[in-house]
Short mmCIF file of C-alpha atoms in Angstrom, two decimals:
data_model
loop_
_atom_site.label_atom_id
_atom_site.label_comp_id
_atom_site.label_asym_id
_atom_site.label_seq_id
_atom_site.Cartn_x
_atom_site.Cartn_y
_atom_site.Cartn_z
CA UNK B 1 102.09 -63.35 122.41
CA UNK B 2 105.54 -65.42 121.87
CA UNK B 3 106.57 -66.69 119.27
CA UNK B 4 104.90 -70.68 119.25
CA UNK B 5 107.02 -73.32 120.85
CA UNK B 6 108.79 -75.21 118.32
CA UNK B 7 111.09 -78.82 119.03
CA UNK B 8 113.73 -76.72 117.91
CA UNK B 9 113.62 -74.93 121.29
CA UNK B 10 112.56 -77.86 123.57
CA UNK B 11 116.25 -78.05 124.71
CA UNK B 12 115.95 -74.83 126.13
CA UNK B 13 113.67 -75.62 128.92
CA UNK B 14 116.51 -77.09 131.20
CA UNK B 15 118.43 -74.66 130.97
CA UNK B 16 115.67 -71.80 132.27
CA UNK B 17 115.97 -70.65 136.05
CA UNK B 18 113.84 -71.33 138.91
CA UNK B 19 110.92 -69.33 139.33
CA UNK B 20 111.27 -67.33 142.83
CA UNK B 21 109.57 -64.62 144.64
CA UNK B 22 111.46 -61.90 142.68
CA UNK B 23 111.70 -63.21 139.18
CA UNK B 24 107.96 -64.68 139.10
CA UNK B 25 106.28 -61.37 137.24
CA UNK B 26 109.21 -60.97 135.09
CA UNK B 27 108.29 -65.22 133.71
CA UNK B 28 105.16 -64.89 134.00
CA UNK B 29 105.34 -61.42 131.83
CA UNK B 30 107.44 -63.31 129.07
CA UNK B 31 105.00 -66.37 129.34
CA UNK B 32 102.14 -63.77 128.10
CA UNK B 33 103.87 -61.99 125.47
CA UNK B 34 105.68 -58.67 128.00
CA UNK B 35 108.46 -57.76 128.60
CA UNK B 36 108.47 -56.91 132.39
CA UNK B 37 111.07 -54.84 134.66
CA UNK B 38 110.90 -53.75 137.78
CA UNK B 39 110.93 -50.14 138.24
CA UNK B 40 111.35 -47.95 141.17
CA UNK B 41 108.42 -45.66 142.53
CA UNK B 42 111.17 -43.48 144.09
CA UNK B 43 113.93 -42.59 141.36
CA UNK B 44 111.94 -43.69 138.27
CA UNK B 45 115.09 -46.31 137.40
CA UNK B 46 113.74 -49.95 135.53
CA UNK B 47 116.13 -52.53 136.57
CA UNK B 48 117.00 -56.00 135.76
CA UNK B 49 117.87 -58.55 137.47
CA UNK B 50 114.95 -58.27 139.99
CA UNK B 51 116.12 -57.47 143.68
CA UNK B 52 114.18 -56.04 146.70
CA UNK B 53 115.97 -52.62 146.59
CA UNK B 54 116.65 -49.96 143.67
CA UNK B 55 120.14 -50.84 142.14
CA UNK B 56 120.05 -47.05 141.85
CA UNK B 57 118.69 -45.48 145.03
CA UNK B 58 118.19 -48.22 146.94
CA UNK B 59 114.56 -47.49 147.38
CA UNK B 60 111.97 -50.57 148.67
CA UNK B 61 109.17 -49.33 146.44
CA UNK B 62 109.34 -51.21 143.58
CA UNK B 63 106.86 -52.54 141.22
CA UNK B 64 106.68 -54.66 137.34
CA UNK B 65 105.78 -52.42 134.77
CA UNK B 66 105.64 -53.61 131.05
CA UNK B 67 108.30 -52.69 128.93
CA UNK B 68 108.82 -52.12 124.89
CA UNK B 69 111.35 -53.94 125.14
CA UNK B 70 113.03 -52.06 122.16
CA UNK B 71 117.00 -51.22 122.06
CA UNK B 72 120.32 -51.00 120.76
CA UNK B 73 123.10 -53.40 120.57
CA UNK B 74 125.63 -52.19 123.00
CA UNK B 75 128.21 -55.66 122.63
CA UNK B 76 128.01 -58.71 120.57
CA UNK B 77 129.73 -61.99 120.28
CA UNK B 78 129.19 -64.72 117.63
CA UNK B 79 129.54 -68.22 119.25
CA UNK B 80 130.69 -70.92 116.79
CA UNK B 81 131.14 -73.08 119.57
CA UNK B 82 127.85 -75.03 121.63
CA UNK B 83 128.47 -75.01 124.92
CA UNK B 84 125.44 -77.11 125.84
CA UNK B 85 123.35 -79.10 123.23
CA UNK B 86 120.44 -77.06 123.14
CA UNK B 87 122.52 -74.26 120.84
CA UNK B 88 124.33 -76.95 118.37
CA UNK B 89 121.35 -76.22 115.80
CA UNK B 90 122.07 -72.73 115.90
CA UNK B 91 125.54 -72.51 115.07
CA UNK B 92 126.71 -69.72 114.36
CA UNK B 93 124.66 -67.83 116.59
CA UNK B 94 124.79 -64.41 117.95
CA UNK B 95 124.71 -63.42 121.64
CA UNK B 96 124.14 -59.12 122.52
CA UNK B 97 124.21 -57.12 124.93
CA UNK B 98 121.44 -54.67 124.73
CA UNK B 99 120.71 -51.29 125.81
CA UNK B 100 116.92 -51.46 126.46
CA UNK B 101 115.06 -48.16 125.74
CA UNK B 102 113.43 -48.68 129.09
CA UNK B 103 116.90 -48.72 131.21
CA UNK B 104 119.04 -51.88 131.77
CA UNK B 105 121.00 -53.66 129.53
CA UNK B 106 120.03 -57.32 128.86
CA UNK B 107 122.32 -60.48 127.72
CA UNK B 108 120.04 -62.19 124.88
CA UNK B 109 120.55 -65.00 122.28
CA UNK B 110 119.74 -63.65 118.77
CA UNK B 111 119.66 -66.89 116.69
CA UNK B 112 119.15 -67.46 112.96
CA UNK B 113 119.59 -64.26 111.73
CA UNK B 114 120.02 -63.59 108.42
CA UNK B 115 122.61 -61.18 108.02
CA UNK B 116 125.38 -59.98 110.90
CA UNK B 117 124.88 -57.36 113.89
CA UNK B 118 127.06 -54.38 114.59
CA UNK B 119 127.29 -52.20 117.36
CA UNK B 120 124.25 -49.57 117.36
CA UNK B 121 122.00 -51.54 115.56
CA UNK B 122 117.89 -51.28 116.64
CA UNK B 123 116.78 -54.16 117.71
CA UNK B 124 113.03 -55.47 118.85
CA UNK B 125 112.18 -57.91 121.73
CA UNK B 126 111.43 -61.79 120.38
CA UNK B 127 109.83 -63.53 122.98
CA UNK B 128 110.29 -67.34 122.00
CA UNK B 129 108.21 -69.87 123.67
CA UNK B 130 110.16 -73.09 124.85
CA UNK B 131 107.36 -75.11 125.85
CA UNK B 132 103.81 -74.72 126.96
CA UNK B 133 104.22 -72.84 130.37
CA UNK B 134 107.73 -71.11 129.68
CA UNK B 135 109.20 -68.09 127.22
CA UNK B 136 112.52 -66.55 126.71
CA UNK B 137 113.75 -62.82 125.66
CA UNK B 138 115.66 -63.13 122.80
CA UNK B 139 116.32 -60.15 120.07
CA UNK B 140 116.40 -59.81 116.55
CA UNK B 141 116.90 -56.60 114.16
CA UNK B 142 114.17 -54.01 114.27
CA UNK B 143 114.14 -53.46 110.69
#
């Protein structure tokens, strides 16, 4: 299940995309504790962003499948700047790239973490809830 919205994530909830035909079971996976991608029946690729094709293949035969999650830092910033409210309370905060286990590569927050990030680190899905009906993927170490 995620992590229990808090006020300090209330912010958050403008900022989250529509819901749409393609992204619904990827939301909807968060919203109930999974981490969802869409994977194709004809190569075996996961994928992220959702699309109606294979980013690999271009296959049509796609379906969600639920994901560890689990990965590797591949890039890292830390922001000491907030670009929109919501992240002031964060400062400094750490945004990754990471190599999921399961295939793509995923741009997540990783906020209030105790000690820095480096390149190859294992990190572990955190799915934070942002209000009653919404979650988000964020990261945070594995160990």
């Amino acid at each position: 299940m995620p992590n229990d919205a808090s006020e300090q994530f209330s912010d958050f909830d403008e900022l989250l995309p529509e819901i749409n035909e393609f992204n619904a079971p990827y939301w909807d996976g968060l919203s109930a504790g999974d981490v969802r991608l869409q994977h194709c029946n004809g190569c075996g690729a996961n994928q992220y962003p959702a699309e109606s094709f294979c980013y690999e293949c271009g296959a049509t035969d796609l379906e969600w499948r639920t994901v560890a999650g689990d990965g590797e830092v591949y890039s890292f910033i830390i922001v000491h700047q907030a670009y929109h409210p919501a992240f002031k309370q964060f400062l400094p905060y750490t945004v990754a790239i990471v190599q999921m286990d399961d295939g793509p590569r995923m741009l997540a927050a990783m906020p209030n973490l105790s000690a820095p990030v480096a390149i190859g680190d294992r990190v572990k899905p955190r799915i934070q809830a942002v209000n009653n009906e919404r979650s988000v993927l964020m990261y945070e170490p594995a160990a």
